[in-house]
Each structure stands twice: as structure tokens, then as C-alpha cells.
mmCIF file of N, CA and C in Angstrom:
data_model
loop_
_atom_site.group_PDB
_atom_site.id
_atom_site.type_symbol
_atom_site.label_atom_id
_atom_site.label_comp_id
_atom_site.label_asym_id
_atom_site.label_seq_id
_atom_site.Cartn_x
_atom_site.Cartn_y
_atom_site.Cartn_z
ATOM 1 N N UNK A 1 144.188 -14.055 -133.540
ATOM 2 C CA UNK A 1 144.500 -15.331 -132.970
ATOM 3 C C UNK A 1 144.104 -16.397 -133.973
ATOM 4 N N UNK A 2 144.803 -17.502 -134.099
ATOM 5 C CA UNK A 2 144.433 -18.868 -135.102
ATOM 6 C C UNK A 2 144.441 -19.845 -134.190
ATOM 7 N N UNK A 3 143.390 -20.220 -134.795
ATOM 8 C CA UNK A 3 142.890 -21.646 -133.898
ATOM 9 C C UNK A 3 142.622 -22.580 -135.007
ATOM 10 N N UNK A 4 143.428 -24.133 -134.364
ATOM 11 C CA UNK A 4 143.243 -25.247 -135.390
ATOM 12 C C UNK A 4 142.969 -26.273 -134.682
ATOM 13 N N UNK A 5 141.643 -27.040 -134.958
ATOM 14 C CA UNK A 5 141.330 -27.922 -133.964
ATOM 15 C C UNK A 5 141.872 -29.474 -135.398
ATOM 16 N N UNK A 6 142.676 -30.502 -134.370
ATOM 17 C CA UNK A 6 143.323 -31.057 -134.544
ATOM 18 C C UNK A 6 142.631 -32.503 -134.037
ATOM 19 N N UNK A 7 141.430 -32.103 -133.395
ATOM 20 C CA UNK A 7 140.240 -33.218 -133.554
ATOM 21 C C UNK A 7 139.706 -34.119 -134.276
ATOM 22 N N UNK A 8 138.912 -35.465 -134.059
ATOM 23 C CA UNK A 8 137.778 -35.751 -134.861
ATOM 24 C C UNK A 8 136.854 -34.933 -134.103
ATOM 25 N N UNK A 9 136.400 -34.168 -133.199
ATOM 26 C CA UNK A 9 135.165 -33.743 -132.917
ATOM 27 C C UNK A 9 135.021 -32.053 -132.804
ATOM 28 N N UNK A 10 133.849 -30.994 -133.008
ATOM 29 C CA UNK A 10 133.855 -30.152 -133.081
ATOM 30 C C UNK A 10 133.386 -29.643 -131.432
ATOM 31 N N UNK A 11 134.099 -28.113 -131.381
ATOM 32 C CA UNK A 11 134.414 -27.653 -130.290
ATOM 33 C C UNK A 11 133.628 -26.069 -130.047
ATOM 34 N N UNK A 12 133.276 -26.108 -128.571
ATOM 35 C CA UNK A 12 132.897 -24.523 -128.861
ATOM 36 C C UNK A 12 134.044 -23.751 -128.163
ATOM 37 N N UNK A 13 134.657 -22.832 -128.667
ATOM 38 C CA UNK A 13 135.678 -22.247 -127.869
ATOM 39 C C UNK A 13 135.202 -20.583 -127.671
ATOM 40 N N UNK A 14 135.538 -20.278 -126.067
ATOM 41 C CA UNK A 14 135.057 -18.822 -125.264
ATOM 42 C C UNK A 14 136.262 -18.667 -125.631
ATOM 43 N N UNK A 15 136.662 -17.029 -125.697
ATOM 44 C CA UNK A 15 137.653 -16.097 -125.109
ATOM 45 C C UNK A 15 137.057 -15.409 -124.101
ATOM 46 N N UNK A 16 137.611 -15.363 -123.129
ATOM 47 C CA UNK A 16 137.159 -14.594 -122.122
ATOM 48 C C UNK A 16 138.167 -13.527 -122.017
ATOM 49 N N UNK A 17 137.701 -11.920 -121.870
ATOM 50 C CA UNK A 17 138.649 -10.997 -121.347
ATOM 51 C C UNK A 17 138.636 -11.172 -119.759
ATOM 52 N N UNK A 18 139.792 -11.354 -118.743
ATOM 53 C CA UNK A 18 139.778 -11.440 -117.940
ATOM 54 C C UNK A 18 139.690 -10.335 -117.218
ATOM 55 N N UNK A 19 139.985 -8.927 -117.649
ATOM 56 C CA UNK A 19 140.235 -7.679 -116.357
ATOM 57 C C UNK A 19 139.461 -6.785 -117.621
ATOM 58 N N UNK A 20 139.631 -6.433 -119.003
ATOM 59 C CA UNK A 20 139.526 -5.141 -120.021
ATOM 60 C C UNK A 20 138.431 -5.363 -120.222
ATOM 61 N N UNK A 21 137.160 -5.961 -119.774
ATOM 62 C CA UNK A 21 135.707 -5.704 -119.855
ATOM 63 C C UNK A 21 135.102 -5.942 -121.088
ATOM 64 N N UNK A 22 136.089 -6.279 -122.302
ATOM 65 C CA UNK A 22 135.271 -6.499 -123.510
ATOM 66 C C UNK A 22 134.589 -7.804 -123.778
ATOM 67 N N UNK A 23 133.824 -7.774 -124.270
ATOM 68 C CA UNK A 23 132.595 -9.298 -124.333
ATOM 69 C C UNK A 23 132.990 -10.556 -124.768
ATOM 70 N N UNK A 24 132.775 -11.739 -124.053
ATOM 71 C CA UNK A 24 132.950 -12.954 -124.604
ATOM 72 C C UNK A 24 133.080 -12.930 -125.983
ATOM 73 N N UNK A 25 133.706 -13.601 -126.540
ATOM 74 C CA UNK A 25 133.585 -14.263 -127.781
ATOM 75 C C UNK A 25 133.521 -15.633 -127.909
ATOM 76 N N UNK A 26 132.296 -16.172 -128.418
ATOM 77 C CA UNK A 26 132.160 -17.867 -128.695
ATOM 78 C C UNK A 26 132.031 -18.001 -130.073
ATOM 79 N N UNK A 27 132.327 -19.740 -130.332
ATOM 80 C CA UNK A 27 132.506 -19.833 -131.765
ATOM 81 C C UNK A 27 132.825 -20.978 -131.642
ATOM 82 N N UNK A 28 132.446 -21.966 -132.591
ATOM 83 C CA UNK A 28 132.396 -23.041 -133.101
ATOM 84 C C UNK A 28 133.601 -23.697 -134.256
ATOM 85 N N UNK A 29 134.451 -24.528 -133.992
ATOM 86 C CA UNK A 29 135.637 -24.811 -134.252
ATOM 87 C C UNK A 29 135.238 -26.302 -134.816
ATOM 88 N N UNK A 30 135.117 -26.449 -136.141
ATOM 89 C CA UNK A 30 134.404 -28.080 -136.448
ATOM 90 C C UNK A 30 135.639 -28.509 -136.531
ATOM 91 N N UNK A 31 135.834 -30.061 -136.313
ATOM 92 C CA UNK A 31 136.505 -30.706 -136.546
ATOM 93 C C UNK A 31 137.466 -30.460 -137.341
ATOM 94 N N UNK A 32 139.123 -30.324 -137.618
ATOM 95 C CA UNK A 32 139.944 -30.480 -138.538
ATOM 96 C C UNK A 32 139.857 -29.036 -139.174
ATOM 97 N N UNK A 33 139.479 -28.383 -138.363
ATOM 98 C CA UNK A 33 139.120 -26.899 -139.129
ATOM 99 C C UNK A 33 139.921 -25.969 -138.511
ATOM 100 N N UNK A 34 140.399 -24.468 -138.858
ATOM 101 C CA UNK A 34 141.149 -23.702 -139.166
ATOM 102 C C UNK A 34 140.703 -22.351 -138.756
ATOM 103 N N UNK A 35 140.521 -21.363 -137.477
ATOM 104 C CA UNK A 35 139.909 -20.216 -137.848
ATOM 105 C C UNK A 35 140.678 -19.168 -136.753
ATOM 106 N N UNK A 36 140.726 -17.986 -137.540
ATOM 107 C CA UNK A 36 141.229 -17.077 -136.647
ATOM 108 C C UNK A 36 140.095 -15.587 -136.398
ATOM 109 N N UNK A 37 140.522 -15.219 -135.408
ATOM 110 C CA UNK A 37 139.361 -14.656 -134.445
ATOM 111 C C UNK A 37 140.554 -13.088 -134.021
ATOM 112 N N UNK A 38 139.923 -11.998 -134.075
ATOM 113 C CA UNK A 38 140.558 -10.659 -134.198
ATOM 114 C C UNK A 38 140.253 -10.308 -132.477
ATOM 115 N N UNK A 39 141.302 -9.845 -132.002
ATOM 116 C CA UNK A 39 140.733 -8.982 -130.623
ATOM 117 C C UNK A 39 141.291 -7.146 -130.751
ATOM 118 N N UNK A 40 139.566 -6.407 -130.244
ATOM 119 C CA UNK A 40 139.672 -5.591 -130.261
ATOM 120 C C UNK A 40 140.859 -4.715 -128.829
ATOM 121 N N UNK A 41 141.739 -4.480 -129.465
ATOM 122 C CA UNK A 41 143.100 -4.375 -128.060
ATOM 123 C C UNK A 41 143.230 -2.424 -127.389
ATOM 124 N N UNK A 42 142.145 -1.306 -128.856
ATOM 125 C CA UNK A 42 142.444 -0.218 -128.591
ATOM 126 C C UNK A 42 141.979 0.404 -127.229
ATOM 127 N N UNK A 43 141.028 0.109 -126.665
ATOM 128 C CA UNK A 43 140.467 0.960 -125.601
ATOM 129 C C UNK A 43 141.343 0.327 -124.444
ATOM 130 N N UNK A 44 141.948 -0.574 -124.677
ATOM 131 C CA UNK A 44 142.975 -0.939 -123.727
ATOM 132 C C UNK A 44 144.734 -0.792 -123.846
ATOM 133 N N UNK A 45 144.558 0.147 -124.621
ATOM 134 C CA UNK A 45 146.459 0.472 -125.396
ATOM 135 C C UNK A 45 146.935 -0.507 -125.509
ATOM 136 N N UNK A 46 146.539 -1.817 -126.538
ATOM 137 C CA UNK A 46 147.024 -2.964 -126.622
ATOM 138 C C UNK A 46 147.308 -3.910 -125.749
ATOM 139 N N UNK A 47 147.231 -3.657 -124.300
ATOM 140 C CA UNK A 47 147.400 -4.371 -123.481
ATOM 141 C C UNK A 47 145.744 -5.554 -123.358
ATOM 142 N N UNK A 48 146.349 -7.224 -123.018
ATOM 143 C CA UNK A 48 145.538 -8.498 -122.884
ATOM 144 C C UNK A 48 145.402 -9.160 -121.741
ATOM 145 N N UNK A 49 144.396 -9.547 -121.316
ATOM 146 C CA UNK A 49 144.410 -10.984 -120.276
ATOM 147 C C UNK A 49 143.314 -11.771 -120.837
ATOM 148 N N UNK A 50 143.557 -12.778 -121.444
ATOM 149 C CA UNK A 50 142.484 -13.931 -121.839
ATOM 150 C C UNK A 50 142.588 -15.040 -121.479
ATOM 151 N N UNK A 51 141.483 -15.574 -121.209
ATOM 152 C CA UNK A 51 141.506 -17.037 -120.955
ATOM 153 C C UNK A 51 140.854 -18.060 -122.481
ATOM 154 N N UNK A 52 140.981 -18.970 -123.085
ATOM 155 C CA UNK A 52 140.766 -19.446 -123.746
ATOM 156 C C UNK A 52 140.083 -21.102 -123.249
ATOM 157 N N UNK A 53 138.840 -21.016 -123.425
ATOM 158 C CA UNK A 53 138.199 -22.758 -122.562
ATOM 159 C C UNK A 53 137.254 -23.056 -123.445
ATOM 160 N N UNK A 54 137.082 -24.637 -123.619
ATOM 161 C CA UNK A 54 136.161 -25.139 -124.270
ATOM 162 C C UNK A 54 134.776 -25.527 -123.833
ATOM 163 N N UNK A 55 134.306 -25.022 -124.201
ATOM 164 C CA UNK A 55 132.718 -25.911 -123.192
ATOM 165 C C UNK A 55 132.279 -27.393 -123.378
ATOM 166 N N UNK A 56 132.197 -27.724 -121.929
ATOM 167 C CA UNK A 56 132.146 -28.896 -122.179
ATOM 168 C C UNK A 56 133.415 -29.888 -121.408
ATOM 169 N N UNK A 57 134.437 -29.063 -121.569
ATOM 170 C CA UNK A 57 135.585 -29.700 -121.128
ATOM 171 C C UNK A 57 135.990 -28.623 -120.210
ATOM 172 N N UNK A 58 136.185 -28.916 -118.331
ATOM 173 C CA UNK A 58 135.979 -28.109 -117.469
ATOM 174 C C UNK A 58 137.958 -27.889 -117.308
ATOM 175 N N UNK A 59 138.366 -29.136 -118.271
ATOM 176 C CA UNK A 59 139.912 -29.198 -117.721
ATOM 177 C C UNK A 59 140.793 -28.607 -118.210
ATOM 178 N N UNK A 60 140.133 -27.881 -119.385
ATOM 179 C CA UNK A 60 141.024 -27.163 -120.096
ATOM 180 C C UNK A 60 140.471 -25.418 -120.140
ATOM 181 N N UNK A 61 141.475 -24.737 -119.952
ATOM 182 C CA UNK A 61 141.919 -23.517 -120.424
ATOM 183 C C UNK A 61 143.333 -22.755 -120.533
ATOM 184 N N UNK A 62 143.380 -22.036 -121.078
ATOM 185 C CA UNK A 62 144.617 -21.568 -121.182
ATOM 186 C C UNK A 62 144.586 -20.015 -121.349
ATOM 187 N N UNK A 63 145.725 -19.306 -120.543
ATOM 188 C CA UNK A 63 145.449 -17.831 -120.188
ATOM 189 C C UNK A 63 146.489 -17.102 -120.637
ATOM 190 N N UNK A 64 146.566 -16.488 -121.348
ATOM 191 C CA UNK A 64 147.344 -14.995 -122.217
ATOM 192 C C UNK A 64 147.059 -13.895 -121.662
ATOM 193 N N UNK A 65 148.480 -13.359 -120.997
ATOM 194 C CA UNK A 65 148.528 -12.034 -120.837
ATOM 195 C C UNK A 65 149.677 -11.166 -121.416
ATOM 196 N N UNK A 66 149.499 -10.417 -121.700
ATOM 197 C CA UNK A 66 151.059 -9.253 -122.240
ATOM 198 C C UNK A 66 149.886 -7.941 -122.813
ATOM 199 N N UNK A 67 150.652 -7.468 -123.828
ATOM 200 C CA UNK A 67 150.941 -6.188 -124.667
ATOM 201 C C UNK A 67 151.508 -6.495 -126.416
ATOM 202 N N UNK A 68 150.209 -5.979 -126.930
ATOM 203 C CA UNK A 68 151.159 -6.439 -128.657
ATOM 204 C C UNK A 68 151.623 -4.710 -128.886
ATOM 205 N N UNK A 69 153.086 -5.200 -129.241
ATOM 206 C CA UNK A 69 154.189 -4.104 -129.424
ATOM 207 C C UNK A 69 153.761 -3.345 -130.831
ATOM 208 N N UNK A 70 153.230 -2.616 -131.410
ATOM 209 C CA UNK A 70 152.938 -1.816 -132.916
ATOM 210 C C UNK A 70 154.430 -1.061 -132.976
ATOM 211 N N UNK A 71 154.872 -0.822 -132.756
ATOM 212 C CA UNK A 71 156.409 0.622 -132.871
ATOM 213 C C UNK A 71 156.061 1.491 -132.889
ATOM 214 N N UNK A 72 154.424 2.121 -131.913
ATOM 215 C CA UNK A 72 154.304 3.572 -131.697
ATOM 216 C C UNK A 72 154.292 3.502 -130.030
ATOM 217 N N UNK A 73 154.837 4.705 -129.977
ATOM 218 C CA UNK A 73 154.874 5.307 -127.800
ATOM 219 C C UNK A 73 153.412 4.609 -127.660
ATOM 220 N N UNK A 74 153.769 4.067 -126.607
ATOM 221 C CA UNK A 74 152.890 3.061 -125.315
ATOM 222 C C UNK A 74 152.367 3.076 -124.149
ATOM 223 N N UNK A 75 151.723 2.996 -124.250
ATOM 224 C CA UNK A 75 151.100 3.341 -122.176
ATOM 225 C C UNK A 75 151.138 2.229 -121.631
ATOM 226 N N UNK A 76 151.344 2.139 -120.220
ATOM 227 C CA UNK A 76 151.286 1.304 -119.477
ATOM 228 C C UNK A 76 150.348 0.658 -119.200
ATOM 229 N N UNK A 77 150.197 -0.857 -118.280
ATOM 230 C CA UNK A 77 149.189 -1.230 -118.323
ATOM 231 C C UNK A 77 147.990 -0.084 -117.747
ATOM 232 N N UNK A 78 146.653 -0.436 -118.211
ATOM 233 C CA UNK A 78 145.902 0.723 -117.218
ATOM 234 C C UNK A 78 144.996 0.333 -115.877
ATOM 235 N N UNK A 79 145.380 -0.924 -115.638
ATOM 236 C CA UNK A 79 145.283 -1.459 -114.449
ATOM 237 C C UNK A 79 145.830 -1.649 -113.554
ATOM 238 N N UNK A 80 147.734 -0.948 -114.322
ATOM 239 C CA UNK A 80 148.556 -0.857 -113.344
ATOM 240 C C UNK A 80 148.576 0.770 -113.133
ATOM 241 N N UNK A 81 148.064 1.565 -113.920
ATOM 242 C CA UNK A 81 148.269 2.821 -113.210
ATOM 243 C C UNK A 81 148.153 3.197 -111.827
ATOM 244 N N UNK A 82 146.702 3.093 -112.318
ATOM 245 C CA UNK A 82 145.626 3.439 -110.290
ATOM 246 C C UNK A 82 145.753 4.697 -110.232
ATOM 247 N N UNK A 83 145.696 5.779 -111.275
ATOM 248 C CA UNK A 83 145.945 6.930 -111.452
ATOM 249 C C UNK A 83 147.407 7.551 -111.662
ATOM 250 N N UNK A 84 148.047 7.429 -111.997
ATOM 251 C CA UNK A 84 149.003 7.491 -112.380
ATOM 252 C C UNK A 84 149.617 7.555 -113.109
ATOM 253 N N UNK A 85 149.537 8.291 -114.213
ATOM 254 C CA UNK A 85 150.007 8.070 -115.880
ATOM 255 C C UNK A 85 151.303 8.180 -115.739
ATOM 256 N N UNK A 86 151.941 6.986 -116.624
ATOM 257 C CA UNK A 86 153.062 6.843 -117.228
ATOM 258 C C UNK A 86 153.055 5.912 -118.138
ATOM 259 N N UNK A 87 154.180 6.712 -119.567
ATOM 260 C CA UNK A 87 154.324 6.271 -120.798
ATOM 261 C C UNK A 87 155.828 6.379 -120.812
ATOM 262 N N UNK A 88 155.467 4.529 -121.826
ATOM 263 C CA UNK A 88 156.853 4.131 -121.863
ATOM 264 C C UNK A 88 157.154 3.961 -123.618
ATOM 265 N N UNK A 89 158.520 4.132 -124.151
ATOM 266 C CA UNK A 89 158.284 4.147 -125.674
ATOM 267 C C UNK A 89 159.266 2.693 -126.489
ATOM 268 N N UNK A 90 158.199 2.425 -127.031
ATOM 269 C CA UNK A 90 158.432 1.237 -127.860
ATOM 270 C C UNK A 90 159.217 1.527 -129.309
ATOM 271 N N UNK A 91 160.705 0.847 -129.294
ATOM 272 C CA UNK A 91 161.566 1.547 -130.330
ATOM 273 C C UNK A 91 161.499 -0.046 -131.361
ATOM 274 N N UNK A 92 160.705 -1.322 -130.915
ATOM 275 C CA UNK A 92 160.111 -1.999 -131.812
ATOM 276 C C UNK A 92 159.363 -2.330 -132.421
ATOM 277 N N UNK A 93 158.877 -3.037 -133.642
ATOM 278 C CA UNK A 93 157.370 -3.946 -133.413
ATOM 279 C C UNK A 93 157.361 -4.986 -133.811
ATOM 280 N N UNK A 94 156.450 -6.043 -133.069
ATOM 281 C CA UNK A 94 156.213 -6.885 -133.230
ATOM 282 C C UNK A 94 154.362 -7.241 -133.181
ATOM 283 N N UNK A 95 153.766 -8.386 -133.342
ATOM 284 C CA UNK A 95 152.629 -8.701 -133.310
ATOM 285 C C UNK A 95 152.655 -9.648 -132.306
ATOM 286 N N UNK A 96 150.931 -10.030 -132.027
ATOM 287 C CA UNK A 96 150.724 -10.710 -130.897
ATOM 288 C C UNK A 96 150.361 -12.142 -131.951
ATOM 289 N N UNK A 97 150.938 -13.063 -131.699
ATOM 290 C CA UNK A 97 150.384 -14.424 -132.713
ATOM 291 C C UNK A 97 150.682 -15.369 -131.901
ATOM 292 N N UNK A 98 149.041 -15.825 -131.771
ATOM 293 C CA UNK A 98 148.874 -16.962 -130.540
ATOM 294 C C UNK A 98 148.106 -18.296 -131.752
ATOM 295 N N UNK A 99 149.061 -19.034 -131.587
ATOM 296 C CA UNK A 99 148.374 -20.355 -132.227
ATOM 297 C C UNK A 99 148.133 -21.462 -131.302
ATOM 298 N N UNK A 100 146.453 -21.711 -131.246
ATOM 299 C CA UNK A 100 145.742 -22.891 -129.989
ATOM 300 C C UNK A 100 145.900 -24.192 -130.669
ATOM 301 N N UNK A 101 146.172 -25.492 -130.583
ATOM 302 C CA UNK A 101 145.958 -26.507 -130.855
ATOM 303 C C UNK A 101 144.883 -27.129 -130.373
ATOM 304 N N UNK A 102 143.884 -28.182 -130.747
ATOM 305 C CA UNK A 102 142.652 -28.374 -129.855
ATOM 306 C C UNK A 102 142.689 -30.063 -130.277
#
């Protein structure tokens, strides 16, 4: 993910995983500055739900959900299984590229 804060003032920005259990990530976004931030997507077969919020500012967040496509066979979400395996096959790829403005 790239994040460009487009500020005069510096920002702390959370990712929150919303459902895949992996840990906050916080980080400090100074002013006029530029940074991108990696999410670990394997223990979840690429599948996302994030919320993105600044602290400090209760009015903003913004929430990403999907699947980044690689062009190898895919599993379904695994929150949509509920026991149930099924695989579906991905004959593309693409990447997940989320650019935040702040």
C-alpha cells in the first residue's frame, strides 16, 4: 500500500485487519511525505478487510475489502467457507495497489 500525506501536518495512520486477525499496524506519515507499508495476505489466501484511520481524527476512515489476484488457483474467502472447501481458479493477475491521499 502507498500512502502520501498531502498535508502541512504529520499523521499517525492504523491499518486495522478487520476479520484475518493479523496485528495493527501504526506509523507515522510526516508531513508531505511518501510511504508504503506491505500486508502480510498468506495465511489468509490473499484475501483483505482493512480499515485505514488516523488518530486523532474520529471522521475519517476508509475500508478495503477484496482478494489480490497472483495467476495461481485460489481459495475462497475463508470466512466464507464455514467449512466448506471450495477452490476457484484464477486464469489472471493482477496486484492489489491502494493509493491513500491524507
Amino acid at each position: 500500500m502507498s500512502f502520501k500525506n498531502l498535508s502541512n501536518e504529520n499523521h499517525v495512520v492504523d491499518i486495522i485487519d478487520n476479520l484475518y486477525k493479523n496485528e495493527k499496524q501504526s506509523f507515522v506519515l510526516n508531513k508531505m511525505d511518501t510511504k508504503e507499508r506491505i500486508l502480510d495476505l498468506k495465511n489468509n489466501f490473499n484475501w483483505y478487510d482493512i480499515s485505514l484511520k488516523i488518530k486523532g481524527n474520529n471522521s475519517f476512515e476508509k475500508r478495503y475489502a477484496g482478494r489480490v489476484e497472483t495467476g495461481e488457483h485460489s481459495k475462497s474467502d475463508p470466512f466464507m467457507e464455514r467449512g466448506v472447501r471450495l477452490i476457484s481458479v484464477v486464469n489472471y493477475k493482477a496486484t492489489l495497489s491502494l493509493k491513500v491521499f491524507l
